[in-house]
Coordinates of C-alpha atoms in Angstrom, one line a residue:
Chain A
M1 CA 119.6 88.3 89.4
R2 CA 115.7 89.8 89.7
A3 CA 114.7 87.2 87.6
A4 CA 116.4 84.7 90.1
I5 CA 114.6 85.6 92.5
L6 CA 111.5 85.8 90.5
T7 CA 112.2 82.5 89.8
L8 CA 112.7 81.4 93.2
A9 CA 109.8 82.4 94.1
V10 CA 108.2 80.2 91.8
L11 CA 109.6 77.0 93.1
C12 CA 109.6 78.6 96.7
P13 CA 106.2 80.9 97.8
I14 CA 106.7 82.7 100.9
G15 CA 105.1 84.0 103.1
N16 CA 101.2 83.5 104.1
A17 CA 99.1 81.8 101.0
T18 CA 95.1 83.8 101.0
A19 CA 92.9 81.2 102.1
Q20 CA 90.9 80.4 99.1
Q21 CA 88.3 77.5 98.9
A22 CA 89.9 74.3 97.0
P23 CA 88.3 74.1 93.2
H24 CA 85.8 71.2 92.7
F25 CA 88.3 68.4 91.0
P26 CA 87.7 67.1 87.8
H27 CA 85.3 63.9 86.8
E28 CA 87.8 62.1 85.7
S29 CA 89.8 58.9 86.8
R30 CA 93.5 59.3 87.4
F31 CA 94.8 55.4 87.8
G32 CA 93.1 53.8 84.4
G33 CA 89.8 53.6 86.3
I34 CA 86.5 54.4 86.2
F35 CA 85.4 57.4 87.9
A36 CA 82.1 57.9 89.7
S37 CA 81.0 60.1 92.9
A38 CA 79.0 59.8 95.8
A39 CA 77.7 62.4 99.0
G40 CA 76.2 64.7 96.5
D41 CA 79.7 65.0 94.8
A42 CA 81.0 65.9 97.7
L43 CA 83.9 62.5 97.0
H44 CA 85.0 61.5 94.5
L45 CA 85.6 57.4 94.1
E46 CA 87.8 55.8 91.4
G47 CA 87.3 51.9 90.7
I48 CA 90.3 50.0 89.7
W49 CA 90.0 46.7 88.2
A50 CA 94.2 46.3 87.5
A51 CA 94.1 42.2 88.0
Q52 CA 91.5 39.8 88.5
R53 CA 90.6 39.1 91.7
R54 CA 91.7 42.2 93.1
F55 CA 89.1 45.5 93.4
K56 CA 90.1 48.4 94.9
L57 CA 88.3 51.6 95.4
L58 CA 90.3 55.1 95.8
V59 CA 88.0 57.4 97.8
I60 CA 89.0 61.6 97.8
D61 CA 87.2 64.6 98.5
G62 CA 85.7 66.4 95.6
S63 CA 88.6 69.3 96.0
G64 CA 91.2 66.2 94.9
A65 CA 92.7 66.3 98.6
P66 CA 93.4 63.2 99.7
L67 CA 90.8 61.5 102.7
T68 CA 92.6 61.0 106.3
L69 CA 92.2 57.5 107.9
D70 CA 89.9 58.6 110.2
Q71 CA 87.2 59.8 107.5
L72 CA 88.3 56.3 105.6
R73 CA 87.3 54.6 108.8
S74 CA 83.9 55.4 108.5
M75 CA 82.9 54.6 105.3
R76 CA 81.4 51.1 104.6
G77 CA 81.0 49.3 101.3
K78 CA 80.7 46.0 99.4
V79 CA 81.2 44.7 96.3
V80 CA 78.8 42.7 94.3
A81 CA 80.7 40.6 91.5
G82 CA 80.6 37.2 90.1
G83 CA 76.8 37.0 92.1
R84 CA 79.1 37.1 95.2
E85 CA 79.1 40.2 98.1
T86 CA 82.7 40.8 99.3
P87 CA 83.1 43.6 102.0
L88 CA 85.0 46.4 101.1
V89 CA 88.7 46.2 103.3
L90 CA 90.1 49.4 104.1
L91 CA 94.5 48.9 103.8
E92 CA 95.3 51.9 105.9
A93 CA 99.1 51.5 105.3
D94 CA 97.7 52.8 101.1
S95 CA 95.2 54.1 102.1
Y96 CA 92.6 52.5 99.6
F97 CA 89.6 50.1 99.7
E98 CA 90.2 46.3 98.7
A99 CA 87.7 43.5 97.7
R100 CA 88.7 40.0 96.8
I101 CA 85.7 39.3 94.0
P102 CA 85.7 36.2 92.3
T103 CA 87.2 35.7 88.1
L104 CA 85.3 37.5 86.1
T105 CA 84.8 37.9 82.6
L106 CA 85.5 40.6 80.4
P107 CA 83.2 42.7 79.9
A108 CA 82.5 42.9 83.6
T109 CA 80.1 44.4 85.8
I110 CA 81.1 45.5 89.6
A111 CA 78.7 46.9 91.7
V112 CA 79.5 48.8 94.8
Q113 CA 77.4 49.8 97.6
F114 CA 78.8 52.6 99.3
Q115 CA 77.7 54.4 102.4
S116 CA 80.2 57.5 103.1
S117 CA 79.7 57.2 106.9
P118 CA 78.1 55.2 109.1
T119 CA 74.6 57.3 109.3
A120 CA 74.6 58.4 105.4
S121 CA 72.7 56.5 102.8
I122 CA 73.8 53.8 101.4
E123 CA 74.5 54.6 97.5
G124 CA 74.9 52.2 94.2
L125 CA 77.4 52.9 92.0
T126 CA 78.5 50.8 89.4
F127 CA 81.5 50.2 87.0
T128 CA 81.8 48.0 84.1
F129 CA 85.0 47.1 82.6
A130 CA 85.6 46.9 78.8
G131 CA 89.2 45.6 80.1
Y132 CA 91.3 45.6 83.1
S133 CA 92.4 49.2 84.6
I134 CA 95.6 50.4 83.4
D135 CA 97.3 53.2 85.0
T136 CA 99.0 55.4 82.9
S137 CA 99.2 58.4 84.9
G138 CA 103.6 58.1 86.0
D139 CA 102.6 59.9 89.4
A140 CA 102.1 56.8 91.2
A141 CA 104.8 56.9 94.2
E142 CA 104.7 52.8 94.1
A143 CA 103.6 50.6 92.1
P144 CA 100.5 49.3 93.7
I145 CA 101.2 45.3 95.3
E146 CA 99.4 42.6 93.8
I147 CA 98.6 40.2 96.4
P148 CA 97.6 36.9 95.1
A149 CA 94.4 35.8 96.3
T150 CA 95.6 32.1 96.8
L151 CA 97.7 30.8 99.5
E152 CA 99.6 29.0 96.4
G153 CA 99.7 32.8 94.8
I154 CA 101.6 34.0 97.6
I155 CA 103.6 31.8 98.8
Q156 CA 104.9 31.4 94.6
A157 CA 104.9 35.6 94.8
L158 CA 107.8 35.3 98.4
R159 CA 109.5 32.6 96.3
I160 CA 109.9 35.1 93.6
D161 CA 111.4 37.9 95.4
Q162 CA 113.9 35.0 97.8
Q163 CA 115.2 33.5 94.1
D164 CA 115.6 37.2 92.6
G165 CA 117.0 38.1 96.1
R166 CA 119.7 35.3 96.3
A167 CA 120.5 35.7 92.4
R168 CA 121.4 40.0 93.3
V169 CA 123.2 38.4 96.0
A170 CA 125.2 35.9 94.4
R171 CA 126.4 38.5 91.5
G172 CA 127.4 41.3 94.4
D173 CA 124.5 43.3 93.4
L174 CA 123.5 44.6 96.9
S175 CA 122.2 47.6 95.8
A176 CA 119.2 47.2 95.0
L177 CA 118.4 43.8 97.5
T178 CA 115.6 46.1 99.6
E179 CA 113.8 46.6 96.5
S180 CA 111.2 43.7 98.0
E181 CA 111.4 44.5 101.2
H182 CA 107.8 46.1 100.9
R183 CA 106.3 43.6 99.2
I184 CA 107.8 41.0 101.1
R185 CA 105.8 43.0 104.0
E186 CA 103.0 43.2 102.4
L187 CA 103.1 38.9 101.6
V188 CA 103.9 38.0 104.5
T189 CA 101.0 40.1 106.4
A190 CA 98.5 39.2 104.0
L191 CA 99.1 35.4 105.2
E192 CA 97.5 36.0 108.6
P193 CA 94.3 34.6 107.1
Y194 CA 95.8 31.5 106.1
V195 CA 97.5 30.7 109.6
S196 CA 93.8 29.2 111.5
A197 CA 93.5 27.2 108.6
R198 CA 96.8 25.4 109.3
P199 CA 96.6 22.2 112.0
E200 CA 96.4 23.2 115.3
E201 CA 99.7 21.6 115.8
S202 CA 101.2 23.8 113.5
R203 CA 99.9 27.1 114.1
R204 CA 102.4 28.8 116.5
G205 CA 105.1 27.5 114.3
A206 CA 103.5 29.4 111.0
E207 CA 103.1 32.3 113.2
A208 CA 106.5 32.0 114.5
A209 CA 107.9 31.6 110.7
R210 CA 105.5 34.8 109.3
L211 CA 107.2 36.8 112.9
R212 CA 110.4 35.8 111.5
V213 CA 110.5 37.1 108.2
M214 CA 109.0 40.0 109.3
R215 CA 111.9 40.7 111.5
G216 CA 113.9 39.9 108.2
V217 CA 113.1 42.5 106.2
W218 CA 113.4 44.9 108.4
L219 CA 116.6 43.9 109.6
L220 CA 117.7 44.4 105.9
H221 CA 116.3 47.2 105.8
I222 CA 117.9 48.7 108.2
A223 CA 121.4 46.7 107.4
F224 CA 120.9 49.0 104.2
D225 CA 120.9 51.7 105.4
Y226 CA 123.3 51.8 108.5
G227 CA 125.4 48.8 108.1
N228 CA 128.1 47.4 105.8
A229 CA 127.8 44.9 103.1
A230 CA 128.9 41.8 105.3
Q231 CA 126.0 42.8 107.4
T232 CA 123.7 42.8 104.3
R233 CA 124.5 39.7 102.7
E234 CA 124.4 38.3 106.2
A235 CA 120.7 40.0 106.9
F236 CA 119.3 38.9 103.4
S237 CA 120.8 35.3 104.3
R238 CA 118.5 35.2 107.2
L239 CA 115.3 36.5 105.4
S240 CA 115.8 34.4 103.1
A241 CA 115.7 31.2 105.8
A242 CA 113.2 32.6 107.5
I243 CA 110.8 32.8 104.0
D244 CA 111.8 28.3 104.0
D245 CA 110.5 28.0 106.8
T246 CA 107.2 29.9 106.0
I247 CA 106.8 28.5 102.9
A248 CA 107.2 25.7 104.8
A249 CA 105.0 26.2 107.3
F250 CA 102.1 26.7 105.0
G251 CA 102.7 23.3 103.2
G252 CA 104.1 24.6 100.7
V253 CA 108.3 23.2 99.5
A254 CA 111.4 25.0 99.8
Q255 CA 113.6 26.2 96.7
Chain B
M1 CA 131.8 85.4 88.9
T2 CA 130.0 87.7 87.8
A3 CA 125.8 88.4 89.3
R4 CA 124.1 87.4 86.5
R5 CA 126.3 84.3 86.2
M6 CA 125.8 83.7 90.3
A7 CA 121.9 83.7 89.8
I8 CA 122.1 81.4 87.1
A9 CA 123.9 79.0 89.2
L10 CA 121.5 79.3 91.9
V11 CA 118.8 78.9 90.1
M12 CA 119.4 75.6 88.7
T13 CA 121.1 74.1 91.6
I14 CA 117.6 74.9 93.6
A15 CA 116.1 73.3 90.2
V16 CA 118.2 70.0 90.9
L17 CA 117.7 69.8 94.3
L18 CA 114.1 69.8 93.7
S19 CA 114.3 67.5 90.7
P20 CA 112.6 63.9 91.4
L21 CA 115.9 62.5 89.4
A22 CA 118.4 64.1 91.7
I23 CA 117.0 62.3 95.0
V24 CA 119.2 59.0 95.0
D25 CA 117.1 56.2 96.3
A26 CA 118.9 54.2 98.0
H27 CA 115.8 52.4 99.1
R28 CA 112.2 53.8 99.6
P29 CA 112.4 55.9 102.7
V30 CA 109.1 54.2 105.1
V31 CA 106.9 56.4 106.3
S32 CA 104.5 55.6 108.3
P33 CA 100.5 55.5 108.2
Y34 CA 100.2 54.9 112.0
T35 CA 99.9 57.3 114.4
F36 CA 100.8 56.5 118.3
H37 CA 98.3 57.0 120.4
R38 CA 95.4 55.1 117.8
D39 CA 97.7 52.4 117.0
I40 CA 100.9 51.9 118.8
Q41 CA 100.2 52.4 122.1
P42 CA 97.8 50.2 122.1
I43 CA 100.3 47.8 120.9
I44 CA 102.8 48.5 123.7
E45 CA 100.6 48.5 126.8
K46 CA 99.6 45.1 125.7
R47 CA 102.7 43.8 124.6
C48 CA 105.5 45.5 126.3
G49 CA 103.8 46.8 129.5
P50 CA 104.0 47.1 132.6
C51 CA 107.8 46.5 132.0
H52 CA 107.7 49.5 130.0
A53 CA 105.6 51.3 132.1
P54 CA 106.6 54.1 134.5
G55 CA 107.7 52.5 137.3
G56 CA 108.8 49.2 135.9
V57 CA 112.1 47.6 135.5
S58 CA 112.8 49.0 131.6
M59 CA 112.9 52.0 129.7
P60 CA 110.0 53.8 129.8
L61 CA 107.4 53.7 126.5
L62 CA 103.7 54.6 127.1
R63 CA 103.7 57.7 126.7
F64 CA 104.4 59.1 123.4
E65 CA 107.6 61.5 124.6
D66 CA 109.5 58.5 125.7
A67 CA 108.3 56.0 123.2
R68 CA 109.4 59.1 120.2
A69 CA 112.8 59.7 122.0
N70 CA 113.5 55.9 122.5
T71 CA 112.5 55.1 118.5
W72 CA 115.7 53.9 117.8
P73 CA 116.2 51.4 120.6
M74 CA 112.8 50.1 119.7
R75 CA 113.6 49.5 116.4
Q76 CA 117.0 48.3 117.1
A77 CA 115.8 45.5 119.9
L78 CA 112.3 44.5 117.7
M79 CA 114.2 43.3 114.5
S80 CA 117.0 41.8 117.1
G81 CA 114.4 39.7 118.6
R82 CA 115.8 41.1 122.1
M83 CA 112.5 42.0 122.7
P84 CA 109.6 40.8 123.0
P85 CA 112.6 38.8 125.7
W86 CA 110.6 34.8 124.7
Y87 CA 113.3 32.9 123.3
A88 CA 111.9 29.4 122.4
E89 CA 109.4 28.4 119.7
G90 CA 108.3 25.4 118.6
D91 CA 104.8 23.5 118.4
L92 CA 105.5 21.3 121.3
L93 CA 106.0 24.4 123.8
K94 CA 103.3 25.9 125.6
A95 CA 104.3 29.6 125.1
P96 CA 102.4 32.9 126.0
E97 CA 100.5 35.0 123.5
Q98 CA 102.9 36.7 121.4
I99 CA 103.5 39.5 119.3
S100 CA 101.8 39.2 116.3
T101 CA 103.5 39.9 113.1
R102 CA 100.8 42.7 111.9
E103 CA 102.0 44.2 115.6
L104 CA 105.6 43.9 115.0
N105 CA 105.6 45.4 111.5
M106 CA 102.9 48.8 112.8
L107 CA 105.9 49.0 115.2
M108 CA 109.1 49.4 113.4
T109 CA 106.6 51.0 110.3
W110 CA 105.8 53.7 113.4
A111 CA 109.2 54.0 114.5
A112 CA 111.4 54.1 110.8
G113 CA 108.3 56.4 109.5
G114 CA 108.7 59.4 111.3
A115 CA 107.3 58.5 114.6
P116 CA 103.6 60.5 114.1
E117 CA 101.8 61.2 117.6
G118 CA 98.0 61.3 115.8
V119 CA 95.7 62.9 118.4
A120 CA 95.8 62.6 121.9
T121 CA 93.1 60.6 123.3
N122 CA 92.6 60.6 126.8
H123 CA 93.2 57.2 127.7
D124 CA 96.1 56.8 130.5
A125 CA 98.1 53.6 129.8
T126 CA 98.1 52.3 133.4
V127 CA 99.4 49.4 135.3
T128 CA 97.4 47.3 137.2
A129 CA 99.0 46.2 140.4
R130 CA 101.0 42.2 139.9
A131 CA 99.1 40.1 141.8
W132 CA 99.5 36.4 142.7
A133 CA 99.9 34.4 139.2
L134 CA 98.5 31.5 139.7
G135 CA 96.8 32.1 142.5
K136 CA 97.4 32.3 146.1
P137 CA 100.5 30.2 147.4
D138 CA 100.7 28.2 149.5
V139 CA 103.2 29.8 151.5
I140 CA 104.6 32.9 151.1
L141 CA 108.4 33.5 152.6
T142 CA 109.4 37.0 153.1
M143 CA 113.3 38.2 152.4
P144 CA 114.4 38.1 156.1
V145 CA 115.8 41.5 155.7
P146 CA 115.8 44.1 152.7
F147 CA 118.7 43.9 150.2
R148 CA 120.0 48.0 150.0
F149 CA 121.5 49.3 147.1
D150 CA 125.2 50.6 146.9
P151 CA 124.4 54.0 146.2
A152 CA 127.3 54.1 143.8
T153 CA 125.8 51.0 141.6
T154 CA 123.1 50.4 139.5
E155 CA 123.8 46.0 139.7
A156 CA 124.0 43.5 142.1
T157 CA 123.2 40.0 142.8
H158 CA 121.9 39.2 146.7
E159 CA 121.5 35.9 147.3
V160 CA 118.9 34.9 150.5
K161 CA 118.6 31.5 152.2
L162 CA 115.0 30.6 152.7
S163 CA 113.5 27.5 154.9
S164 CA 109.8 27.5 156.7
R165 CA 108.8 24.2 158.8
A166 CA 106.2 24.6 156.0
L167 CA 108.5 23.1 153.2
Q168 CA 110.1 20.5 155.0
G169 CA 109.7 17.6 153.0
R170 CA 107.6 19.0 151.0
W171 CA 107.6 19.2 146.7
I172 CA 107.6 22.3 144.6
R173 CA 106.0 22.6 141.4
A174 CA 106.4 26.3 140.8
A175 CA 107.5 29.0 142.7
D176 CA 106.5 33.2 141.5
L177 CA 108.3 36.7 143.4
M178 CA 106.3 39.6 144.2
A179 CA 108.9 42.4 144.6
E180 CA 108.4 44.9 146.7
A181 CA 110.0 47.6 144.1
P182 CA 109.5 46.2 141.2
S183 CA 111.4 48.9 139.4
I184 CA 114.8 47.6 139.7
V185 CA 113.8 43.7 140.7
R186 CA 115.3 42.8 137.0
R187 CA 115.0 38.6 137.5
A188 CA 115.3 36.4 139.8
E189 CA 116.2 32.6 140.7
V190 CA 115.0 29.7 143.1
V191 CA 117.9 26.7 143.5
I192 CA 118.4 24.3 145.7
K193 CA 121.8 23.9 146.6
R194 CA 123.5 20.5 146.4
P195 CA 127.2 19.4 147.2
S196 CA 127.0 18.6 143.4
G197 CA 125.0 21.1 142.2
E198 CA 122.6 23.0 142.0
D199 CA 118.6 22.2 141.0
V200 CA 116.7 25.2 139.6
V201 CA 113.5 24.3 140.8
A202 CA 112.0 28.2 139.6
L203 CA 114.0 31.2 137.1
W204 CA 111.5 34.2 137.6
Q205 CA 111.3 37.6 134.9
P206 CA 108.7 40.7 135.5
N207 CA 105.6 40.0 134.6
D208 CA 105.7 36.2 133.6
V209 CA 102.7 33.4 134.6
P210 CA 105.4 31.1 136.1
P211 CA 105.4 27.8 134.5
T212 CA 104.3 24.8 135.9
L213 CA 106.0 21.4 134.6
E214 CA 103.6 18.9 133.7
G215 CA 103.3 15.2 134.6
N216 CA 103.0 16.1 137.7
A217 CA 106.9 17.3 138.3
A218 CA 108.5 18.4 141.2
F219 CA 111.1 19.3 143.1
L220 CA 111.5 17.8 146.7
V221 CA 112.4 21.1 148.9
P222 CA 116.0 19.4 151.3
S223 CA 116.5 20.6 155.1
S224 CA 118.8 23.5 153.9
G225 CA 115.3 25.1 151.8
L226 CA 115.7 27.0 149.5
V227 CA 118.0 30.1 148.0
L228 CA 116.5 33.2 146.6
R229 CA 118.6 34.7 144.4
V230 CA 117.3 38.1 143.2
H231 CA 119.5 39.8 140.5
Y232 CA 118.6 43.8 140.8
Q233 CA 119.0 46.5 138.2
R234 CA 118.6 51.0 138.2
Q235 CA 117.8 52.7 135.8
T236 CA 119.6 55.4 137.2
L237 CA 121.2 56.3 140.5
D238 CA 118.3 57.7 141.7
P239 CA 118.7 57.7 145.1
A240 CA 114.4 57.5 145.5
V241 CA 115.2 53.6 145.2
L242 CA 117.3 51.7 146.8
S243 CA 115.7 48.8 148.5
D244 CA 113.8 45.9 148.1
R245 CA 112.2 43.1 150.1
S246 CA 110.6 40.7 147.5
S247 CA 108.8 37.6 149.2
L248 CA 108.7 34.0 147.3
G249 CA 105.2 32.1 146.5
I250 CA 105.8 28.5 146.9
Y251 CA 102.9 26.4 144.5
F252 CA 102.8 22.8 146.5
A253 CA 102.4 19.9 144.0
S254 CA 100.0 17.3 143.7
P255 CA 99.7 13.8 145.9
T256 CA 101.3 11.9 143.1
P257 CA 104.8 14.2 142.5
V258 CA 107.5 13.0 139.8
P259 CA 111.0 13.9 140.5
V260 CA 113.0 15.9 138.3
R261 CA 116.2 16.4 136.8
S262 CA 118.3 17.9 134.8
L263 CA 120.1 15.8 131.2
E264 CA 122.8 18.8 129.8
I265 CA 123.7 19.1 127.1
A266 CA 127.3 21.6 126.9
E267 CA 129.8 21.5 124.5
S268 CA 132.2 24.7 123.0
V269 CA 130.9 25.9 119.8
P270 CA 132.9 28.0 117.5
A271 CA 132.8 31.7 117.3
S272 CA 130.8 31.5 114.2
G273 CA 129.9 29.0 112.3
D274 CA 127.5 26.3 112.3
R275 CA 128.0 23.2 115.2
V276 CA 126.1 20.1 115.6
I277 CA 126.2 18.7 118.9
V278 CA 125.0 14.7 119.5
K279 CA 123.7 13.5 122.8
R280 CA 122.9 10.1 123.4
I281 CA 119.6 9.2 125.5
D282 CA 120.7 5.9 127.5
R283 CA 117.6 5.5 129.5
Q284 CA 114.2 5.8 128.3
V285 CA 112.8 9.5 130.1
R286 CA 110.4 11.9 128.9
A287 CA 110.7 15.6 128.7
V288 CA 109.2 18.2 130.4
A289 CA 111.1 21.6 129.7
L290 CA 114.9 23.1 128.5
R291 CA 116.5 25.9 129.5
P292 CA 119.1 27.7 127.4
V293 CA 121.8 28.0 130.3
D294 CA 124.8 29.5 128.6
G295 CA 125.8 30.1 124.9
P296 CA 127.1 32.5 122.4
A297 CA 125.0 35.7 123.0
D298 CA 123.8 35.6 119.3
G299 CA 124.2 31.8 118.9
E300 CA 120.4 30.2 117.7
A301 CA 119.9 25.9 118.2
R302 CA 117.7 24.1 117.0
L303 CA 117.0 20.6 119.5
T304 CA 115.7 17.7 117.3
L305 CA 114.8 14.3 118.4
I306 CA 116.5 11.6 116.6
D307 CA 114.7 8.0 117.3
A308 CA 116.6 4.7 116.6
S309 CA 115.2 4.2 113.3
G310 CA 116.4 7.9 111.8
A311 CA 113.3 9.8 112.2
R312 CA 113.1 13.4 113.1
R313 CA 111.1 15.5 115.4
P314 CA 111.5 19.0 115.6
L315 CA 111.7 19.8 119.5
A316 CA 112.1 23.4 119.7
R317 CA 114.5 26.5 118.1
M318 CA 116.0 29.0 120.5
Q319 CA 118.1 32.4 121.2
L320 CA 120.8 32.2 123.4
R321 CA 120.8 35.2 125.0
G322 CA 121.5 35.9 128.3
G323 CA 119.9 37.4 131.0
W324 CA 116.7 36.1 130.4
A325 CA 116.6 32.7 131.6
R326 CA 113.6 30.8 131.5
R327 CA 112.1 27.5 131.7
Y328 CA 110.5 26.6 128.6
V329 CA 107.9 23.7 129.4
F330 CA 106.7 21.5 127.2
A331 CA 102.7 21.3 126.6
K332 CA 103.2 17.2 127.2
P333 CA 105.5 15.8 128.1
V334 CA 108.5 14.5 125.5
L335 CA 108.5 10.6 125.3
L336 CA 112.4 10.4 125.0
P337 CA 113.3 7.0 124.1
A338 CA 116.7 4.7 125.3
G339 CA 118.8 4.6 122.2
S340 CA 117.0 8.5 120.7
R341 CA 119.4 11.0 120.4
I342 CA 118.8 14.9 120.7
E343 CA 120.7 16.9 117.9
V344 CA 121.5 20.3 118.6
S345 CA 122.3 22.0 116.0
I346 CA 123.4 25.7 116.1
T347 CA 124.6 28.9 114.4
T348 CA 126.5 32.0 115.6
T349 CA 128.0 34.9 114.0
P350 CA 131.2 36.5 114.5
P351 CA 131.2 38.4 118.3
G352 CA 129.7 41.9 118.0
F353 CA 128.9 41.2 114.1
W354 CA 125.3 43.5 114.5
T355 CA 126.3 45.4 117.8
T356 CA 126.2 48.5 115.3
L357 CA 123.0 47.4 113.7
T358 CA 121.1 45.5 116.9
G359 CA 122.6 47.2 119.6
D360 CA 123.1 43.4 120.8
S361 CA 126.9 44.0 123.0
Q362 CA 126.8 41.0 125.0
T363 CA 129.2 38.1 123.4
G364 CA 128.1 35.2 125.9
S365 CA 130.2 32.7 126.0
Q366 CA 131.6 30.0 123.2
R367 CA 130.2 27.3 125.8
L368 CA 127.0 25.7 125.4
R369 CA 125.2 24.6 128.0
L370 CA 121.1 23.2 127.7
A371 CA 119.4 21.9 130.0
L372 CA 116.5 19.8 129.4
D373 CA 114.1 18.6 132.8
V374 CA 113.5 15.2 132.5
I375 CA 111.2 12.8 134.3
G376 CA 111.1 9.1 134.5

């Protein structure tokens, strides 16, 4: 019994923890990228290039703790790669920065001009990649969602998720229908900058189709959690139809 | 069981509970990165106020406490399409700016992902007093006698005839309502009663900008005047708000008005499944608006114009929800040539199919009625 209590004490700390200074985090990458530091080593950065056209920058506190969204929002940066400058955009849902960069050949050098606050000086960081970043940490809560850099790529990705879902419904496997819901939400959100490129007379239709996909995804989410099989199948059917409409609205061909 | 075995069982149970392998991942739970004060309140204020402000006609949502308490109804209303209450889409239609896909996702993520409050701001969501949305009306008619709620009821419909010498022989292009007690005025209609039925002059919803018809389309006021029909609703039996004396603002048409008439499409539809209804256009007209009148509450209708050669032109797509009657106006009158057809493709699910998830309990009618307002 005493051993059990001690084990519990390890698993479930009870009582007030003494306030301690958090130890400084090791200078190493965690997700297969390249480590850098900024703001006098108060910030640890990791540049990740896991796929063409997409550069990610993770920024954490020097103690390894995540930063708040307000802290991240105060940071600025741009990427210089392939002869082009691209701003670093904060993806708030995932708490990291991302830049869409040109296609590069290996080995690739990606330079980042980083500002840790609006009044901080601009720091130059250079990441030289011999190969793509490969995340072997195994503790990512969710695999990062690859957003294609082109409209055609996004449409194709939506189609793949749609067809995958149709196949699951056809074989009666509803259990994994919602695996792609987060990705579909991200993909349809990623269509936003392409709406203004549509002909003016079709922009409202394009936006309405996107809205229906978003509603459809959330209906599927709730049907899966609280509904029955018939509601889940019907929710997916609506989502699939909305994806068809969206593909058509953005100039693709529904299949 | 010995104390030793009990201890081992206790430790193993807790270890299993803490093990990620033991968590059944039905699907990934949602965690909201959005907080109420910073991200959500601005959206609610822009897209949902003032109907959902304190003193508005619907449940208040502008304060964190109210929104947090109503996350489930919010989710139901948003994902079902019941809210915001604009039920037609189509590139040919005039429409106010709608909630964006990004905003909808933020609201749903917040409501499903723990509804965090975030840091309170000093911002007090305020609702500006409503003004006449189309500017000063040409004529303002006030209900002669205030409507008074029966203290025991929460819903009522009140009809009042409004006539004035100023309306005699005039053509109306639009009408607006200024409610004295907006928290209880749910919607209103302005009609001209005729022996054969009613001409719908205006359909009013809280905080709508009254639509005006293109092509100088207008309604001639007869000597009998107009009928204002106000639908009242109270959220509670609060005795503090019991009466209303609304005013109707009338906007006259230009000097060359064109009379509006109504083409109705009406047919029974199945309780669930698909149905296609076709209405032939015998005489060339121009459609200036469409009005869903009745139909299955969960029905969706797609209207397509098919010309004599068979070429198809989508006109609109709409939900057939009751309770939010509106006139959806075409940005430009749509020519309906003689010999063309209006195809209405309607899809329904069995009554009550979604109720447990969306809270939609209306069944509507198994008779579809759509009206096209036409000129020419």
